[in-house]
Short mmCIF file of N, CA, C and O in Angstrom, two decimals:
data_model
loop_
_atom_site.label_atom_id
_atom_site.label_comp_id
_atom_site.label_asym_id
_atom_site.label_seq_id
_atom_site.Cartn_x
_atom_site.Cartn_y
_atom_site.Cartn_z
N UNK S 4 -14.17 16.88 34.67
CA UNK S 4 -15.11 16.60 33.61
C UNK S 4 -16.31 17.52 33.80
O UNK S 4 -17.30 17.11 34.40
N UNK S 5 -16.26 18.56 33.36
CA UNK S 5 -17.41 19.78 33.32
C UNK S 5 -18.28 19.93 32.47
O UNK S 5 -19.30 20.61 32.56
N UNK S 6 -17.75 19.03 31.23
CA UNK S 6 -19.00 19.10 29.68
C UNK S 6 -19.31 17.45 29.66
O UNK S 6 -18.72 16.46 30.10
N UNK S 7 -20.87 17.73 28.74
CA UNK S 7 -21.46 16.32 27.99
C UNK S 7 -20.57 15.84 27.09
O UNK S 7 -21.19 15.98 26.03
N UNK S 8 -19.71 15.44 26.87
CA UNK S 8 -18.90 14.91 25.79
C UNK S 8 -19.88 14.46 24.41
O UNK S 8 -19.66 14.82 23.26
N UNK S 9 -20.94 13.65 24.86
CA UNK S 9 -21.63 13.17 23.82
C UNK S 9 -22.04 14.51 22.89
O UNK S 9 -22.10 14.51 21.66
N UNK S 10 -22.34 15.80 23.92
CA UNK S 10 -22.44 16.99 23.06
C UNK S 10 -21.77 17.62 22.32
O UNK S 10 -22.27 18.55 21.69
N UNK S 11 -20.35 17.27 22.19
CA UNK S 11 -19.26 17.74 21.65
C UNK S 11 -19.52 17.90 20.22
O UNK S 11 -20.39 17.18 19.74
N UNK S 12 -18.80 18.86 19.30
CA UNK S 12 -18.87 18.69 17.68
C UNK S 12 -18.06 17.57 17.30
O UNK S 12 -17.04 17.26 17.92
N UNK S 13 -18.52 16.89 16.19
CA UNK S 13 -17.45 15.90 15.26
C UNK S 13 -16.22 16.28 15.83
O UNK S 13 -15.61 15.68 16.72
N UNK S 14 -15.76 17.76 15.02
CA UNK S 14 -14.21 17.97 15.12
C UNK S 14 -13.69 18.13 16.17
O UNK S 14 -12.49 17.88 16.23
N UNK S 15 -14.18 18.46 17.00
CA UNK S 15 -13.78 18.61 18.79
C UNK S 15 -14.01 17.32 19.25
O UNK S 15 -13.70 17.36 20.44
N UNK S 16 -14.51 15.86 18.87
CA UNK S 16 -14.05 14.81 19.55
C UNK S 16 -13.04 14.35 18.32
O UNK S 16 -13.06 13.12 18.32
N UNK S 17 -12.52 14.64 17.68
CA UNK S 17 -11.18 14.55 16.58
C UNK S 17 -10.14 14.53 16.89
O UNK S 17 -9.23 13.71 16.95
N UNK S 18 -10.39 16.01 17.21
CA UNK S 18 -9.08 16.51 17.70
C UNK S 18 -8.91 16.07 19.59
O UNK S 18 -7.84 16.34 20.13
N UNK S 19 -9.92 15.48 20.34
CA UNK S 19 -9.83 15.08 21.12
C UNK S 19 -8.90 13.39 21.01
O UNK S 19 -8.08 12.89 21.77
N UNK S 20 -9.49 12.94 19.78
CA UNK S 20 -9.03 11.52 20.11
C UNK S 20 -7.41 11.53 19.50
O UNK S 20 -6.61 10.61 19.58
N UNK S 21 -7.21 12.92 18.83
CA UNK S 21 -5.80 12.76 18.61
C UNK S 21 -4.82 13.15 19.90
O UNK S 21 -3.67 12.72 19.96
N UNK S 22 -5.36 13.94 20.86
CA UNK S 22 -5.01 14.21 22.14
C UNK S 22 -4.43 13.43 22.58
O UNK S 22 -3.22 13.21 22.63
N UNK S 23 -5.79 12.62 23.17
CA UNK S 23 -5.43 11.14 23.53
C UNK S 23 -4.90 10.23 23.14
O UNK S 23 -4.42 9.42 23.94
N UNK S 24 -4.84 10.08 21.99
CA UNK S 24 -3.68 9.14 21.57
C UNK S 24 -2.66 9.18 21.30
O UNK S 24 -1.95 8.30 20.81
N UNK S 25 -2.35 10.44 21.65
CA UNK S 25 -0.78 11.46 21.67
C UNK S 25 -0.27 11.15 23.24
O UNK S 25 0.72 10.54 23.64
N UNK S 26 -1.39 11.84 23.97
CA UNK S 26 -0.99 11.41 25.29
C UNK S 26 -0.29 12.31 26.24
O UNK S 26 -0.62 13.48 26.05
N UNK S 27 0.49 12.15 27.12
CA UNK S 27 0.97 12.96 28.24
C UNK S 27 2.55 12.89 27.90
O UNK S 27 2.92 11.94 27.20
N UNK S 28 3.34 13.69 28.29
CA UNK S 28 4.86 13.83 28.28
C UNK S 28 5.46 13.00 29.40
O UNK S 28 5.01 12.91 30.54
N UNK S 29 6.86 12.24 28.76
CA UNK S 29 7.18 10.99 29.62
C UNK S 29 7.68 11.59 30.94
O UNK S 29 8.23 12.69 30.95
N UNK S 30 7.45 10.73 32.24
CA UNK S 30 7.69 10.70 33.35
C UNK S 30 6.80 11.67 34.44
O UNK S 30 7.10 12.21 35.51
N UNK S 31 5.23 11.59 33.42
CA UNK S 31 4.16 11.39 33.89
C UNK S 31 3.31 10.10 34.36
O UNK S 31 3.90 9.05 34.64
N UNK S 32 1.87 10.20 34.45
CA UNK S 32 1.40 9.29 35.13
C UNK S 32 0.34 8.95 34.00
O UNK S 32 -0.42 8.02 34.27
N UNK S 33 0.16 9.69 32.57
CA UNK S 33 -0.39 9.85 31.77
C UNK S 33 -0.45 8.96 30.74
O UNK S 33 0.71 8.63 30.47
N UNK S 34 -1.46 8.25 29.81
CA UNK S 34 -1.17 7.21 29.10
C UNK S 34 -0.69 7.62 27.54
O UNK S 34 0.14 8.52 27.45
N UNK S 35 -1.24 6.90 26.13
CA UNK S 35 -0.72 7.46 24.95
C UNK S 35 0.34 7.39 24.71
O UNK S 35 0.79 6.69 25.61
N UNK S 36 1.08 7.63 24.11
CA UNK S 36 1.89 7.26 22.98
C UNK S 36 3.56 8.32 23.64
O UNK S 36 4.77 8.09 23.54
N UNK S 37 2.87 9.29 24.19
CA UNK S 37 3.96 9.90 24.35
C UNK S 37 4.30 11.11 23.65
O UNK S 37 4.34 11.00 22.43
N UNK S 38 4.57 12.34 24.20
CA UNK S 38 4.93 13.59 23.06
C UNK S 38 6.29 13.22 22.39
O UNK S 38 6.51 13.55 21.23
N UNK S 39 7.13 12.59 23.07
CA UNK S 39 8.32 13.02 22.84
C UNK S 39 8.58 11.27 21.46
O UNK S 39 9.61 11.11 20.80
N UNK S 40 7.60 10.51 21.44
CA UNK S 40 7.55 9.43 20.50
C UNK S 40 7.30 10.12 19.13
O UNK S 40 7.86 9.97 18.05
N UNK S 41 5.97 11.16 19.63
CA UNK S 41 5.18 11.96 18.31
C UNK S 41 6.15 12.85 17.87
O UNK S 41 6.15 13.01 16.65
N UNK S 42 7.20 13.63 18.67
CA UNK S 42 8.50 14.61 18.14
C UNK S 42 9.20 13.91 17.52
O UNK S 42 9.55 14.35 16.42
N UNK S 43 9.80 12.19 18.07
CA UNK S 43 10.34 11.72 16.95
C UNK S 43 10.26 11.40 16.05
O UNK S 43 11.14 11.59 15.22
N UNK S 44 9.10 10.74 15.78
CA UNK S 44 8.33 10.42 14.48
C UNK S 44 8.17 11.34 13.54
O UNK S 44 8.15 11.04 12.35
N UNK S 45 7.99 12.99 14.12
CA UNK S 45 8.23 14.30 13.15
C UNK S 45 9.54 14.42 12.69
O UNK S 45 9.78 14.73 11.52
N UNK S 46 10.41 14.19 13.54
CA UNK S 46 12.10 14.64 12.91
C UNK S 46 11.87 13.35 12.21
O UNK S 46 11.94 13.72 11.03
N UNK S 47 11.66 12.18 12.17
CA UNK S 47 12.16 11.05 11.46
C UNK S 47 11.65 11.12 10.05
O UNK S 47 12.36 10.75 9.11
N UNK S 48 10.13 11.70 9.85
CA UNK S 48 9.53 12.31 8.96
C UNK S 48 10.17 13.54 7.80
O UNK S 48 10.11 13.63 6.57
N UNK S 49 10.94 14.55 9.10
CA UNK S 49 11.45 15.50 7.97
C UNK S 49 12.67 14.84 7.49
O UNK S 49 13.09 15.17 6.38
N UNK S 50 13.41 13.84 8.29
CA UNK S 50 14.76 13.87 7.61
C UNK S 50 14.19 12.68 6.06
O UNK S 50 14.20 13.14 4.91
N UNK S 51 13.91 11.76 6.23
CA UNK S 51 13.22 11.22 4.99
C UNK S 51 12.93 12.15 3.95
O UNK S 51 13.58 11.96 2.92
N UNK S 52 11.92 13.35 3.94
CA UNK S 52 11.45 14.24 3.22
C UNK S 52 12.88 15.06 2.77
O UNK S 52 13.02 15.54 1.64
N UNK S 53 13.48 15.11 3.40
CA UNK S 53 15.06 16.11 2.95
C UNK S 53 15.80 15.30 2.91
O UNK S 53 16.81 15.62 3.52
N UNK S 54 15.86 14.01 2.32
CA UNK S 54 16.44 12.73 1.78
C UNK S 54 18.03 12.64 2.85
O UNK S 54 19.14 12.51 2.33
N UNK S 55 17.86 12.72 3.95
CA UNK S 55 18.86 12.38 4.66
C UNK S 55 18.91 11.12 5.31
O UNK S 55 17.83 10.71 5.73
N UNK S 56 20.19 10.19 5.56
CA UNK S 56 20.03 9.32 6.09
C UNK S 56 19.52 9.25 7.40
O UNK S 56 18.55 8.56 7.69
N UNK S 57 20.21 10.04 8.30
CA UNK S 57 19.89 9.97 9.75
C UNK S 57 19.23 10.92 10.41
O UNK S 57 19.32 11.98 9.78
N UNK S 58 18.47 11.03 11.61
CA UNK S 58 17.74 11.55 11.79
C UNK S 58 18.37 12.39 12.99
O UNK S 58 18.77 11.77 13.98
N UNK S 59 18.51 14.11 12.94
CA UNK S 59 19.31 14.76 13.58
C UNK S 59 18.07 15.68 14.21
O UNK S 59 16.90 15.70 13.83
N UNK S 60 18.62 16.34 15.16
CA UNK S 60 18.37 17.41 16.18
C UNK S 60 19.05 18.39 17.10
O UNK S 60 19.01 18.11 18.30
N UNK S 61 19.69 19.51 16.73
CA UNK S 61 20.16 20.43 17.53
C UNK S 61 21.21 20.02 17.11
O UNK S 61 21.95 20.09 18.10
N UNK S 62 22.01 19.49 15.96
CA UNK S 62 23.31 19.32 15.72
C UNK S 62 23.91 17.87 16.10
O UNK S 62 25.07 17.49 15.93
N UNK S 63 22.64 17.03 16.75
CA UNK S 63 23.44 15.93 17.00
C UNK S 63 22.21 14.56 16.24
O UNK S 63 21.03 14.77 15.97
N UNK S 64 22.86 13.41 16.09
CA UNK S 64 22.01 12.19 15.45
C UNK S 64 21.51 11.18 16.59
O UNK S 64 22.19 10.60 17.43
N UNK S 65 20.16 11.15 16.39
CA UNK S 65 19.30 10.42 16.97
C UNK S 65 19.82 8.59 16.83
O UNK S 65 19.37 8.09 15.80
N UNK S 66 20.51 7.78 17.55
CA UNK S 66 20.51 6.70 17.16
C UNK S 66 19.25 5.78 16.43
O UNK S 66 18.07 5.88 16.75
N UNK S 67 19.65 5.09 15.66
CA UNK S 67 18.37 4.36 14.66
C UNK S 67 17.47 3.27 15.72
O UNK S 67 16.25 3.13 15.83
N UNK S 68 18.57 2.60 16.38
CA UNK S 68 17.32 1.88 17.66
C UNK S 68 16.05 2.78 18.28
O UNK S 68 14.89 2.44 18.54
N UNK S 69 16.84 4.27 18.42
CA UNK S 69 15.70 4.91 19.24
C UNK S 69 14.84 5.30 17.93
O UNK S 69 13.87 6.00 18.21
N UNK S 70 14.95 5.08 16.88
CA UNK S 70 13.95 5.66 15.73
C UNK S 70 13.06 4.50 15.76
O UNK S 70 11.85 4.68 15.68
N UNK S 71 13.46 3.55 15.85
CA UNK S 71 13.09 2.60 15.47
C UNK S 71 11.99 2.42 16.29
O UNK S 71 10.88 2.62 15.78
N UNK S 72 12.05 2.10 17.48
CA UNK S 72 11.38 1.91 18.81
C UNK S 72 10.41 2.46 19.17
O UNK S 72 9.47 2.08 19.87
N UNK S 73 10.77 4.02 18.36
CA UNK S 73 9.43 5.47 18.38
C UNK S 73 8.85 4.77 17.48
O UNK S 73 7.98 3.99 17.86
N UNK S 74 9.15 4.85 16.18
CA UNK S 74 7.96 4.41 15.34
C UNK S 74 7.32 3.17 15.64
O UNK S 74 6.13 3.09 15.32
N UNK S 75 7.95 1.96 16.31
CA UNK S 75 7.27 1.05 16.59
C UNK S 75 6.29 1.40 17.68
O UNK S 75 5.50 0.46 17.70
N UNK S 76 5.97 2.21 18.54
CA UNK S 76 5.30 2.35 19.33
C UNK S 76 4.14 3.05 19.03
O UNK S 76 3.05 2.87 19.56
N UNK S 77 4.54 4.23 17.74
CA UNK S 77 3.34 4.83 17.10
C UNK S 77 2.45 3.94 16.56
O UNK S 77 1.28 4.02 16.96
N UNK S 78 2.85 2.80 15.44
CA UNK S 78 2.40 1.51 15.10
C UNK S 78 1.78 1.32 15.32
O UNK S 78 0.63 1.52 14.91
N UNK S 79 2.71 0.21 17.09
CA UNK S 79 1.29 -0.77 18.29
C UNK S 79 0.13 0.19 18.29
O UNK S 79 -1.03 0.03 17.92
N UNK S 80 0.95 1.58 18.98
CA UNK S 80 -0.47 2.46 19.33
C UNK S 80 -1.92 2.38 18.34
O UNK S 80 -3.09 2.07 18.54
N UNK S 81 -1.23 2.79 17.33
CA UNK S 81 -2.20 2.52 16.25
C UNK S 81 -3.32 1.74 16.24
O UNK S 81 -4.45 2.09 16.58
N UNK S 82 -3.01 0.80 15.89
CA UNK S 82 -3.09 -1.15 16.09
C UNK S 82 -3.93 -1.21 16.86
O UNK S 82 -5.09 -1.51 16.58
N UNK S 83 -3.49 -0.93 18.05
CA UNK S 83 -4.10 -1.01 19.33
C UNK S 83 -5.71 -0.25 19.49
O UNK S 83 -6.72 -0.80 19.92
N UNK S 84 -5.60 0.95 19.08
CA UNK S 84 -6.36 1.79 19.14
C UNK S 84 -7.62 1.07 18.04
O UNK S 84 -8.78 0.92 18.44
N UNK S 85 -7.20 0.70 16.77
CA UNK S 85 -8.25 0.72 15.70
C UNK S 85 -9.00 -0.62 16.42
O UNK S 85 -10.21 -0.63 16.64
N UNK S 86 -8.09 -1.74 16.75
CA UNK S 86 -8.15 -3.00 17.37
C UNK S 86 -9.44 -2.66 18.76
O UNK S 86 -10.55 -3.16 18.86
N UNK S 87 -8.97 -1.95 19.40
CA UNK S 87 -10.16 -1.76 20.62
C UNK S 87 -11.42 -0.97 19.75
O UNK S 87 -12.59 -1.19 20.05
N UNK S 88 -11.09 -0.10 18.75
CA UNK S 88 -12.23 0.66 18.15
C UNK S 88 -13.19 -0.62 17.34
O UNK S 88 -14.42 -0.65 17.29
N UNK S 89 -12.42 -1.43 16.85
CA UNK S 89 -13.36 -2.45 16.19
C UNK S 89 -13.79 -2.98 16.90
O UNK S 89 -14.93 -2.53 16.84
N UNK S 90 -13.78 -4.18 18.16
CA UNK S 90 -14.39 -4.46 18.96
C UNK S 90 -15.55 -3.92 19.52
O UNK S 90 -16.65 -4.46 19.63
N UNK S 91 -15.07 -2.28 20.02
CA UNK S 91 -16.55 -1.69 20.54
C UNK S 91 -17.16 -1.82 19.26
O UNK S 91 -17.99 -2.72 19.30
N UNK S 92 -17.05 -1.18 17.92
CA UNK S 92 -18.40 -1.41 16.74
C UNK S 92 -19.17 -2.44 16.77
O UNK S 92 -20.40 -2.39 16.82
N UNK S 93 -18.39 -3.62 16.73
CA UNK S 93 -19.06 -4.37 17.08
C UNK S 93 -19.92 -5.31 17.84
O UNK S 93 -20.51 -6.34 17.53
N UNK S 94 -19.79 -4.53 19.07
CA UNK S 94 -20.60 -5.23 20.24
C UNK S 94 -21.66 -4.22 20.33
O UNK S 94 -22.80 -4.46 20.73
N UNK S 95 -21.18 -2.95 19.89
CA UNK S 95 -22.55 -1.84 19.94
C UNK S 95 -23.50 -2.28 18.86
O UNK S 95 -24.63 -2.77 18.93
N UNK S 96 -22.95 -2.05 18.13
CA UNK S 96 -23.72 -2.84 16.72
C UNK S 96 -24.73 -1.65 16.58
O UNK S 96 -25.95 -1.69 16.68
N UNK S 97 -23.45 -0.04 16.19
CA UNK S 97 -24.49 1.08 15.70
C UNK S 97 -23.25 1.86 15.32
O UNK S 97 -22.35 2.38 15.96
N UNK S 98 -23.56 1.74 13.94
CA UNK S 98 -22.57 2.34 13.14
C UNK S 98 -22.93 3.76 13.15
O UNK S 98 -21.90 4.42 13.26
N UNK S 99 -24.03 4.54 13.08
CA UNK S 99 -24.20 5.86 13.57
C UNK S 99 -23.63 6.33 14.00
O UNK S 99 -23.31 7.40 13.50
N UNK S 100 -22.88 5.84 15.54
CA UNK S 100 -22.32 6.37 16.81
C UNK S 100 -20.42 6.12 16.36
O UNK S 100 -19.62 6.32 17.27
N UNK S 101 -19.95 5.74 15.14
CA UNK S 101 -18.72 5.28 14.84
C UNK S 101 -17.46 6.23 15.74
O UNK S 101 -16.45 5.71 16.21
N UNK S 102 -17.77 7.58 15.85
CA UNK S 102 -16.78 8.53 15.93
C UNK S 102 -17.11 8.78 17.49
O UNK S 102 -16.22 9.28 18.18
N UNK S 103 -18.40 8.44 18.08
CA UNK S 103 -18.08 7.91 19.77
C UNK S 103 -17.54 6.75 20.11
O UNK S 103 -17.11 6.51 21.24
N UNK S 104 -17.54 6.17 19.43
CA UNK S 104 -17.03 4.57 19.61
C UNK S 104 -15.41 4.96 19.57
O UNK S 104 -14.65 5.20 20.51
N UNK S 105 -15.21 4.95 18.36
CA UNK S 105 -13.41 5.74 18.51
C UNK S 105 -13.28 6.48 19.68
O UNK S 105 -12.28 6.00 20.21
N UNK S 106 -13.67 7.27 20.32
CA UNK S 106 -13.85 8.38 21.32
C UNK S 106 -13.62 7.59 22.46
O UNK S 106 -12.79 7.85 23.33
N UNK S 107 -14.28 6.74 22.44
CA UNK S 107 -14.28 5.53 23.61
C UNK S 107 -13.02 4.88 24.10
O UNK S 107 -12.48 4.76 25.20
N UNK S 108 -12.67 4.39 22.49
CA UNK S 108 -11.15 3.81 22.59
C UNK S 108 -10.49 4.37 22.96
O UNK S 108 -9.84 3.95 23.92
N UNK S 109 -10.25 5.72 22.40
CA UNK S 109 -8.97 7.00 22.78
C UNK S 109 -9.07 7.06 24.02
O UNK S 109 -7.98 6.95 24.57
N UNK S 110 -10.04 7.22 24.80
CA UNK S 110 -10.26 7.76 26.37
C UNK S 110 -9.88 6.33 26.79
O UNK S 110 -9.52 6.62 27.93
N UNK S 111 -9.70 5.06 26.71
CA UNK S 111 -9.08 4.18 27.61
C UNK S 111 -7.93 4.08 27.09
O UNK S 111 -7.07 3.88 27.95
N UNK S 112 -7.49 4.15 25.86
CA UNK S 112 -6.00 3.66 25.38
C UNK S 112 -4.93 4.87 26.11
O UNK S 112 -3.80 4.65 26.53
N UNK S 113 -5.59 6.04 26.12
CA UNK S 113 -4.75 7.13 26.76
C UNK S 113 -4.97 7.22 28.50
O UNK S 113 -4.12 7.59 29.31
N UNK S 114 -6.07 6.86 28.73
CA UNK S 114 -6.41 6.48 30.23
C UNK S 114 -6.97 7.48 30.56
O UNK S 114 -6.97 7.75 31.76
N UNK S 115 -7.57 8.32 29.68
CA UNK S 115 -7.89 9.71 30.05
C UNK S 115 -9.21 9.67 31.10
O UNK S 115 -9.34 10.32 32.14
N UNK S 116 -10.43 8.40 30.33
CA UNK S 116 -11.57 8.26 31.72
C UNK S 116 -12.90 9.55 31.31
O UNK S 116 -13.74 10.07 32.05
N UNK S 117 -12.71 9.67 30.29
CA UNK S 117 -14.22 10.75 29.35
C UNK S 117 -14.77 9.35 28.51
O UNK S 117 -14.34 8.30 28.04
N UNK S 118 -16.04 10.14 28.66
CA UNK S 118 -16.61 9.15 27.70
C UNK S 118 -18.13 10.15 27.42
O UNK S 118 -18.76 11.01 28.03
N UNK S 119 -18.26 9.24 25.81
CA UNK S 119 -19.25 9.89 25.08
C UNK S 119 -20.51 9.33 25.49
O UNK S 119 -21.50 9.34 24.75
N UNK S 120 -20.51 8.84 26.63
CA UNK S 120 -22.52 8.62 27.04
C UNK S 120 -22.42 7.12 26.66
O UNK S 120 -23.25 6.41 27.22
N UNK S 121 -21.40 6.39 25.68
CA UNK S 121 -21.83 5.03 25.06
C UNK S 121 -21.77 3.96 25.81
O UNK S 121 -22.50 3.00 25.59
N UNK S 122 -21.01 3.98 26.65
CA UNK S 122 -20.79 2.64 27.17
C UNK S 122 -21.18 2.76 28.69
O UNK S 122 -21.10 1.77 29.42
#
């Protein structure tokens, strides 16, 4: 941790909290959602968009449990994330600071351990 975070631009804690809530690649030690949840959720995305039933890769089909399971996890994550973001708003009780407050959440939901000066 070498920078003020609180100094950061808008879009650089943005694209930070999408980081973090993306997360580390599985059979790390890393929290978030997972790359390989966010890859499925993209193929599951294009095959919908190119009106296919199932959701393929490299020539072979992704079983629907494992589709299923990815997107449910993007979901919780979700959920989870807005769920801890509302809480901090409201105990800070400073809507000013909204996009450190999110910032906040992301850095514990991913376990990352930055923080914007708030808490």
């Amino acid at each position: 941790n070498t920078i003020d975070h609180e100094q950061l631009r808008p879009a650089s804690k943005l694209i930070g909290i999408i980081f973090m809530f993306i997360g580390a690649s599985p059979g790390s030690t890393g929290g978030g959602v997972k790359t390989i949840c966010l890859a499925l959720t993209f193929l599951t995305l294009r095959s919908v968009l190119r009106g296919r039933s199932a959701v393929e890769t490299g020539g072979r089909a992704i079983p629907e449990e494992q589709v299923f399971r990815g997107l449910a996890i993007i979901t919780l994550g979700l959920a989870t994330l807005m769920f801890a973001a509302l809480l901090i708003v409201i105990i800070e009780n400073n809507p000013a600071r909204l996009l450190d407050q999110l910032y906040e959440a992301a850095s514990a939901f991913g376990t990352v351990g930055v923080s914007a000066n708030l808490t």
